[in-house]
């Protein structure tokens, strides 16, 4: 009986020791937890922004269509126009002002009237609104036309006004369009009055 009691007491003492040893052993065998670093997310490059300043010299070319009408003509004169232009703009913030010179040739003629419009040159004042990459503008000035009438070369100066718009493709390239209305009275002392309308697509390079 005493031996049995001692055995039970020994078992009760040994059990907690065995359990503690097992827990210590299990803890020692466990592997450390590894933390996985997050995968870096690529950041998209910021889009290229154009300069918002229209200030500077520019030059380019234009291609369009023109029509001359008059009560003194049997038929209207229609033809393709083509030429070059150059000028300077100054950006004041919302307002853009500047001046431009352009020169155009044309193949417009009226066989019935024996009249051919040869060239037209313009001195322009431009006033526009800075809308970022978009520039709508008003233009007006003087135009000098050279006309061949019945074999004689005539030249005279009139006025014009019109509207245009340009879009900035890059800091150095702009595309646009322009519509102009011209008026000539008593052309070169002949008593010949006429109006001319031109519409042209333009490409300009700023530098």
PDB file of C-alpha atoms in Angstrom:
ATOM      1  CA  UNK A   1       0.000   0.000   0.000  1.00  0.00           C
ATOM      2  CA  UNK A   2       2.830   2.403   0.843  1.00  0.00           C
ATOM      3  CA  UNK A   3       4.598   1.527  -2.398  1.00  0.00           C
ATOM      4  CA  UNK A   4       1.482   2.272  -4.412  1.00  0.00           C
ATOM      5  CA  UNK A   5       1.038   5.641  -2.664  1.00  0.00           C
ATOM      6  CA  UNK A   6       4.654   6.584  -3.362  1.00  0.00           C
ATOM      7  CA  UNK A   7       4.259   5.595  -7.023  1.00  0.00           C
ATOM      8  CA  UNK A   8       1.153   7.784  -7.405  1.00  0.00           C
ATOM      9  CA  UNK A   9       2.920  10.706  -5.737  1.00  0.00           C
ATOM     10  CA  UNK A  10       5.936  10.275  -7.995  1.00  0.00           C
ATOM     11  CA  UNK A  11       3.673  10.222 -11.057  1.00  0.00           C
ATOM     12  CA  UNK A  12       1.876  13.408  -9.950  1.00  0.00           C
ATOM     13  CA  UNK A  13       5.196  15.196  -9.535  1.00  0.00           C
ATOM     14  CA  UNK A  14       6.689  13.915 -12.806  1.00  0.00           C
ATOM     15  CA  UNK A  15       3.685  14.752 -15.020  1.00  0.00           C
ATOM     16  CA  UNK A  16       4.019  18.536 -14.815  1.00  0.00           C
ATOM     17  CA  UNK A  17       7.749  18.274 -15.408  1.00  0.00           C
ATOM     18  CA  UNK A  18       7.241  16.108 -18.510  1.00  0.00           C
ATOM     19  CA  UNK A  19       4.570  18.502 -19.805  1.00  0.00           C
ATOM     20  CA  UNK A  20       6.777  21.551 -19.258  1.00  0.00           C
ATOM     21  CA  UNK A  21       9.705  19.829 -20.958  1.00  0.00           C
ATOM     22  CA  UNK A  22       7.489  18.922 -23.916  1.00  0.00           C
ATOM     23  CA  UNK A  23       6.261  22.490 -24.263  1.00  0.00           C
ATOM     24  CA  UNK A  24       9.801  23.837 -24.071  1.00  0.00           C
ATOM     25  CA  UNK A  25      10.916  21.328 -26.684  1.00  0.00           C
ATOM     26  CA  UNK A  26       8.029  22.221 -29.012  1.00  0.00           C
ATOM     27  CA  UNK A  27       8.808  25.912 -28.711  1.00  0.00           C
ATOM     28  CA  UNK A  28      12.466  25.306 -29.501  1.00  0.00           C
ATOM     29  CA  UNK A  29      11.642  23.342 -32.650  1.00  0.00           C
ATOM     30  CA  UNK A  30       9.209  25.914 -34.108  1.00  0.00           C
ATOM     31  CA  UNK A  31      10.621  27.878 -37.072  1.00  0.00           C
ATOM     32  CA  UNK A  32      10.592  31.690 -37.000  1.00  0.00           C
ATOM     33  CA  UNK A  33       7.851  33.382 -39.026  1.00  0.00           C
ATOM     34  CA  UNK A  34       9.198  35.033 -42.194  1.00  0.00           C
ATOM     35  CA  UNK A  35       7.781  38.377 -43.310  1.00  0.00           C
ATOM     36  CA  UNK A  36       7.505  38.769 -47.102  1.00  0.00           C
ATOM     37  CA  UNK A  37       8.378  42.243 -48.328  1.00  0.00           C
ATOM     38  CA  UNK A  38       5.617  43.809 -50.467  1.00  0.00           C
ATOM     39  CA  UNK A  39       6.189  43.886 -54.220  1.00  0.00           C
ATOM     40  CA  UNK A  40       6.958  47.466 -55.319  1.00  0.00           C
ATOM     41  CA  UNK A  41       4.238  48.952 -57.557  1.00  0.00           C
ATOM     42  CA  UNK A  42       5.622  50.774 -60.615  1.00  0.00           C
ATOM     43  CA  UNK A  43       4.625  54.434 -60.737  1.00  0.00           C
ATOM     44  CA  UNK A  44       3.593  55.788 -64.130  1.00  0.00           C
ATOM     45  CA  UNK A  45       5.676  58.673 -65.421  1.00  0.00           C
ATOM     46  CA  UNK A  46       3.997  62.037 -65.304  1.00  0.00           C
ATOM     47  CA  UNK A  47       2.661  63.152 -68.728  1.00  0.00           C
ATOM     48  CA  UNK A  48       4.689  65.726 -70.634  1.00  0.00           C
ATOM     49  CA  UNK A  49       3.154  69.178 -70.203  1.00  0.00           C
ATOM     50  CA  UNK A  50       3.452  71.868 -72.846  1.00  0.00           C
ATOM     51  CA  UNK A  51       4.442  75.374 -71.925  1.00  0.00           C
ATOM     52  CA  UNK A  52       1.383  77.595 -71.489  1.00  0.00           C
ATOM     53  CA  UNK A  53       3.227  80.662 -72.818  1.00  0.00           C
ATOM     54  CA  UNK A  54       2.522  81.665 -76.452  1.00  0.00           C
ATOM     55  CA  UNK A  55       5.252  84.334 -76.429  1.00  0.00           C
ATOM     56  CA  UNK A  56       7.799  84.090 -79.233  1.00  0.00           C
ATOM     57  CA  UNK A  57       8.553  84.292 -82.928  1.00  0.00           C
ATOM     58  CA  UNK A  58       6.931  81.819 -85.311  1.00  0.00           C
ATOM     59  CA  UNK A  59       6.876  81.037 -89.031  1.00  0.00           C
ATOM     60  CA  UNK A  60       5.083  78.537 -91.235  1.00  0.00           C
ATOM     61  CA  UNK A  61       2.947  77.873 -94.279  1.00  0.00           C
ATOM     62  CA  UNK A  62      -0.696  77.736 -95.256  1.00  0.00           C
ATOM     63  CA  UNK A  63      -2.893  76.113 -97.885  1.00  0.00           C
ATOM     64  CA  UNK A  64      -6.466  77.099 -98.594  1.00  0.00           C
ATOM     65  CA  UNK A  65      -9.182  78.297-100.935  1.00  0.00           C
ATOM     66  CA  UNK A  66     -10.299  81.767-102.011  1.00  0.00           C
ATOM     67  CA  UNK A  67     -13.252  83.391-103.775  1.00  0.00           C
ATOM     68  CA  UNK A  68     -13.516  86.864-105.294  1.00  0.00           C
ATOM     69  CA  UNK A  69     -16.988  88.286-105.897  1.00  0.00           C
ATOM     70  CA  UNK A  70     -18.102  91.591-107.417  1.00  0.00           C
ATOM     71  CA  UNK A  71     -21.064  93.181-109.174  1.00  0.00           C
ATOM     72  CA  UNK A  72     -18.537  94.165-111.854  1.00  0.00           C
ATOM     73  CA  UNK A  73     -17.671  90.537-112.653  1.00  0.00           C
ATOM     74  CA  UNK A  74     -19.549  88.188-114.972  1.00  0.00           C
ATOM     75  CA  UNK A  75     -18.538  85.262-112.769  1.00  0.00           C
ATOM     76  CA  UNK A  76     -16.896  84.766-109.389  1.00  0.00           C
ATOM     77  CA  UNK A  77     -13.179  83.992-109.241  1.00  0.00           C
ATOM     78  CA  UNK A  78     -12.325  80.792-107.322  1.00  0.00           C
ATOM     79  CA  UNK A  79      -8.975  79.192-106.725  1.00  0.00           C
ATOM     80  CA  UNK A  80      -6.467  77.489-104.447  1.00  0.00           C
ATOM     81  CA  UNK A  81      -4.335  79.709-102.215  1.00  0.00           C
ATOM     82  CA  UNK A  82      -0.899  78.839-100.856  1.00  0.00           C
ATOM     83  CA  UNK A  83       1.736  80.806 -99.017  1.00  0.00           C
ATOM     84  CA  UNK A  84       3.964  81.511 -96.037  1.00  0.00           C
ATOM     85  CA  UNK A  85       3.616  83.558 -92.853  1.00  0.00           C
ATOM     86  CA  UNK A  86       5.683  84.769 -89.930  1.00  0.00           C
ATOM     87  CA  UNK A  87       5.147  86.872 -86.844  1.00  0.00           C
ATOM     88  CA  UNK A  88       5.522  87.412 -83.130  1.00  0.00           C
ATOM     89  CA  UNK A  89       3.089  86.840 -80.241  1.00  0.00           C
ATOM     90  CA  UNK A  90       3.240  88.196 -76.714  1.00  0.00           C
ATOM     91  CA  UNK A  91       1.333  86.379 -73.962  1.00  0.00           C
ATOM     92  CA  UNK A  92      -0.047  88.747 -71.301  1.00  0.00           C
ATOM     93  CA  UNK A  93      -1.825  86.019 -69.345  1.00  0.00           C
ATOM     94  CA  UNK A  94      -5.349  85.560 -70.655  1.00  0.00           C
ATOM     95  CA  UNK A  95      -4.720  87.987 -73.536  1.00  0.00           C
ATOM     96  CA  UNK A  96      -2.329  87.259 -76.415  1.00  0.00           C
ATOM     97  CA  UNK A  97      -1.433  90.031 -78.863  1.00  0.00           C
ATOM     98  CA  UNK A  98       0.916  90.116 -81.823  1.00  0.00           C
ATOM     99  CA  UNK A  99       1.645  90.986 -85.414  1.00  0.00           C
ATOM    100  CA  UNK A 100       2.071  88.876 -88.530  1.00  0.00           C
ATOM    101  CA  UNK A 101       3.053  89.209 -92.180  1.00  0.00           C
ATOM    102  CA  UNK A 102       1.900  86.689 -94.774  1.00  0.00           C
ATOM    103  CA  UNK A 103       2.147  86.248 -98.509  1.00  0.00           C
ATOM    104  CA  UNK A 104      -0.059  84.076-100.719  1.00  0.00           C
ATOM    105  CA  UNK A 105      -0.238  83.081-104.330  1.00  0.00           C
ATOM    106  CA  UNK A 106      -3.376  81.840-106.093  1.00  0.00           C
ATOM    107  CA  UNK A 107      -4.521  80.358-109.403  1.00  0.00           C
ATOM    108  CA  UNK A 108      -7.943  82.045-109.293  1.00  0.00           C
ATOM    109  CA  UNK A 109      -9.100  83.597-112.554  1.00  0.00           C
ATOM    110  CA  UNK A 110     -12.173  84.494-114.579  1.00  0.00           C
ATOM    111  CA  UNK A 111     -11.780  83.779-118.271  1.00  0.00           C
ATOM    112  CA  UNK A 112     -15.026  85.626-119.098  1.00  0.00           C
ATOM    113  CA  UNK A 113     -13.760  88.788-117.389  1.00  0.00           C
ATOM    114  CA  UNK A 114     -10.108  88.336-118.414  1.00  0.00           C
ATOM    115  CA  UNK A 115      -9.080  88.797-114.766  1.00  0.00           C
ATOM    116  CA  UNK A 116      -6.594  86.781-112.764  1.00  0.00           C
ATOM    117  CA  UNK A 117      -5.714  87.260-109.083  1.00  0.00           C
ATOM    118  CA  UNK A 118      -1.965  86.647-108.761  1.00  0.00           C
ATOM    119  CA  UNK A 119      -0.850  87.338-105.193  1.00  0.00           C
ATOM    120  CA  UNK A 120      -1.986  88.908-101.940  1.00  0.00           C
ATOM    121  CA  UNK A 121       0.160  90.139 -99.048  1.00  0.00           C
ATOM    122  CA  UNK A 122      -1.128  91.057 -95.597  1.00  0.00           C
ATOM    123  CA  UNK A 123       0.029  92.952 -92.520  1.00  0.00           C
ATOM    124  CA  UNK A 124      -1.963  91.640 -89.542  1.00  0.00           C
ATOM    125  CA  UNK A 125      -2.755  92.571 -85.990  1.00  0.00           C
ATOM    126  CA  UNK A 126      -3.744  89.553 -83.884  1.00  0.00           C
ATOM    127  CA  UNK A 127      -5.623  89.531 -80.569  1.00  0.00           C
ATOM    128  CA  UNK A 128      -6.380  86.157 -78.972  1.00  0.00           C
ATOM    129  CA  UNK A 129      -7.396  84.366 -75.786  1.00  0.00           C
ATOM    130  CA  UNK A 130      -4.933  82.028 -74.066  1.00  0.00           C
ATOM    131  CA  UNK A 131      -6.892  78.815 -73.405  1.00  0.00           C
ATOM    132  CA  UNK A 132      -3.863  76.638 -72.658  1.00  0.00           C
ATOM    133  CA  UNK A 133      -2.988  74.655 -75.782  1.00  0.00           C
ATOM    134  CA  UNK A 134      -5.823  76.341 -77.692  1.00  0.00           C
ATOM    135  CA  UNK A 135      -5.699  79.934 -79.001  1.00  0.00           C
ATOM    136  CA  UNK A 136      -8.796  81.449 -80.662  1.00  0.00           C
ATOM    137  CA  UNK A 137      -8.094  84.909 -82.089  1.00  0.00           C
ATOM    138  CA  UNK A 138      -9.367  87.892 -84.060  1.00  0.00           C
ATOM    139  CA  UNK A 139      -7.229  89.446 -86.775  1.00  0.00           C
ATOM    140  CA  UNK A 140      -7.457  92.552 -88.968  1.00  0.00           C
ATOM    141  CA  UNK A 141      -5.175  94.706 -91.071  1.00  0.00           C
ATOM    142  CA  UNK A 142      -4.179  95.751 -94.559  1.00  0.00           C
ATOM    143  CA  UNK A 143      -3.955  93.590 -97.679  1.00  0.00           C
ATOM    144  CA  UNK A 144      -2.245  94.311-100.969  1.00  0.00           C
ATOM    145  CA  UNK A 145      -3.532  92.412-104.009  1.00  0.00           C
ATOM    146  CA  UNK A 146      -1.850  92.024-107.390  1.00  0.00           C
ATOM    147  CA  UNK A 147      -4.224  91.394-110.290  1.00  0.00           C
ATOM    148  CA  UNK A 148      -3.749  90.887-114.014  1.00  0.00           C
ATOM    149  CA  UNK A 149      -6.578  92.556-115.947  1.00  0.00           C
ATOM    150  CA  UNK A 150      -6.670  92.321-119.751  1.00  0.00           C
ATOM    151  CA  UNK A 151      -2.902  91.828-119.811  1.00  0.00           C
ATOM    152  CA  UNK A 152      -2.147  94.741-117.466  1.00  0.00           C
ATOM    153  CA  UNK A 153      -0.758  94.227-113.987  1.00  0.00           C
ATOM    154  CA  UNK A 154      -2.640  96.189-111.336  1.00  0.00           C
ATOM    155  CA  UNK A 155      -1.984  96.535-107.600  1.00  0.00           C
ATOM    156  CA  UNK A 156      -3.906  98.147-104.756  1.00  0.00           C
ATOM    157  CA  UNK A 157      -4.416  98.024-101.008  1.00  0.00           C
ATOM    158  CA  UNK A 158      -7.593  97.192 -99.096  1.00  0.00           C
ATOM    159  CA  UNK A 159      -8.630  96.076 -95.655  1.00  0.00           C
ATOM    160  CA  UNK A 160      -9.505  92.713 -94.147  1.00  0.00           C
ATOM    161  CA  UNK A 161     -10.754  91.141 -90.914  1.00  0.00           C
ATOM    162  CA  UNK A 162     -11.303  87.571 -89.791  1.00  0.00           C
ATOM    163  CA  UNK A 163     -11.162  84.840 -87.190  1.00  0.00           C
ATOM    164  CA  UNK A 164      -8.695  82.055 -86.560  1.00  0.00           C
ATOM    165  CA  UNK A 165      -7.672  79.395 -84.076  1.00  0.00           C
ATOM    166  CA  UNK A 166      -4.477  77.516 -83.312  1.00  0.00           C
ATOM    167  CA  UNK A 167      -3.769  74.318 -81.385  1.00  0.00           C
ATOM    168  CA  UNK A 168      -0.347  73.640 -79.867  1.00  0.00           C
ATOM    169  CA  UNK A 169       0.766  70.106 -80.783  1.00  0.00           C
ATOM    170  CA  UNK A 170       4.097  70.571 -78.989  1.00  0.00           C
ATOM    171  CA  UNK A 171       6.189  73.428 -77.620  1.00  0.00           C
ATOM    172  CA  UNK A 172       7.420  74.161 -81.162  1.00  0.00           C
ATOM    173  CA  UNK A 173       4.613  73.026 -83.514  1.00  0.00           C
ATOM    174  CA  UNK A 174       1.153  74.549 -83.917  1.00  0.00           C
ATOM    175  CA  UNK A 175      -1.670  73.805 -86.347  1.00  0.00           C
ATOM    176  CA  UNK A 176      -4.649  76.021 -87.069  1.00  0.00           C
ATOM    177  CA  UNK A 177      -7.192  77.491 -89.440  1.00  0.00           C
ATOM    178  CA  UNK A 178      -8.134  81.006 -90.471  1.00  0.00           C
ATOM    179  CA  UNK A 179     -11.005  82.660 -92.382  1.00  0.00           C
ATOM    180  CA  UNK A 180     -10.548  86.201 -93.709  1.00  0.00           C
ATOM    181  CA  UNK A 181     -12.880  88.659 -95.445  1.00  0.00           C
ATOM    182  CA  UNK A 182     -11.230  91.302 -97.685  1.00  0.00           C
ATOM    183  CA  UNK A 183     -12.630  94.429 -99.293  1.00  0.00           C
ATOM    184  CA  UNK A 184     -11.163  96.479-102.141  1.00  0.00           C
ATOM    185  CA  UNK A 185     -12.751  99.649-103.537  1.00  0.00           C
ATOM    186  CA  UNK A 186     -11.913 101.421-106.814  1.00  0.00           C
ATOM    187  CA  UNK A 187      -9.088  98.977-107.379  1.00  0.00           C
ATOM    188  CA  UNK A 188      -6.049 100.828-108.738  1.00  0.00           C
ATOM    189  CA  UNK A 189      -8.291 103.671-110.022  1.00  0.00           C
ATOM    190  CA  UNK A 190     -10.300 101.394-112.322  1.00  0.00           C
ATOM    191  CA  UNK A 191     -13.613 101.821-110.494  1.00  0.00           C
ATOM    192  CA  UNK A 192     -13.588  98.060-109.896  1.00  0.00           C
ATOM    193  CA  UNK A 193     -14.863  97.085-106.405  1.00  0.00           C
ATOM    194  CA  UNK A 194     -14.633  93.528-105.131  1.00  0.00           C
ATOM    195  CA  UNK A 195     -14.716  91.360-102.006  1.00  0.00           C
ATOM    196  CA  UNK A 196     -12.517  88.329-101.384  1.00  0.00           C
ATOM    197  CA  UNK A 197     -12.975  85.513 -98.877  1.00  0.00           C
ATOM    198  CA  UNK A 198     -10.161  83.109 -98.025  1.00  0.00           C
ATOM    199  CA  UNK A 199     -10.039  80.047 -95.780  1.00  0.00           C
ATOM    200  CA  UNK A 200      -6.756  78.322 -95.008  1.00  0.00           C
ATOM    201  CA  UNK A 201      -5.207  75.551 -92.924  1.00  0.00           C
ATOM    202  CA  UNK A 202      -1.948  76.570 -91.266  1.00  0.00           C
ATOM    203  CA  UNK A 203       1.137  74.957 -89.737  1.00  0.00           C
ATOM    204  CA  UNK A 204       3.499  77.125 -87.668  1.00  0.00           C
ATOM    205  CA  UNK A 205       6.831  76.506 -85.961  1.00  0.00           C
ATOM    206  CA  UNK A 206       7.688  78.533 -82.847  1.00  0.00           C
ATOM    207  CA  UNK A 207      11.312  79.341 -82.079  1.00  0.00           C
TER     208      UNK A 207
END
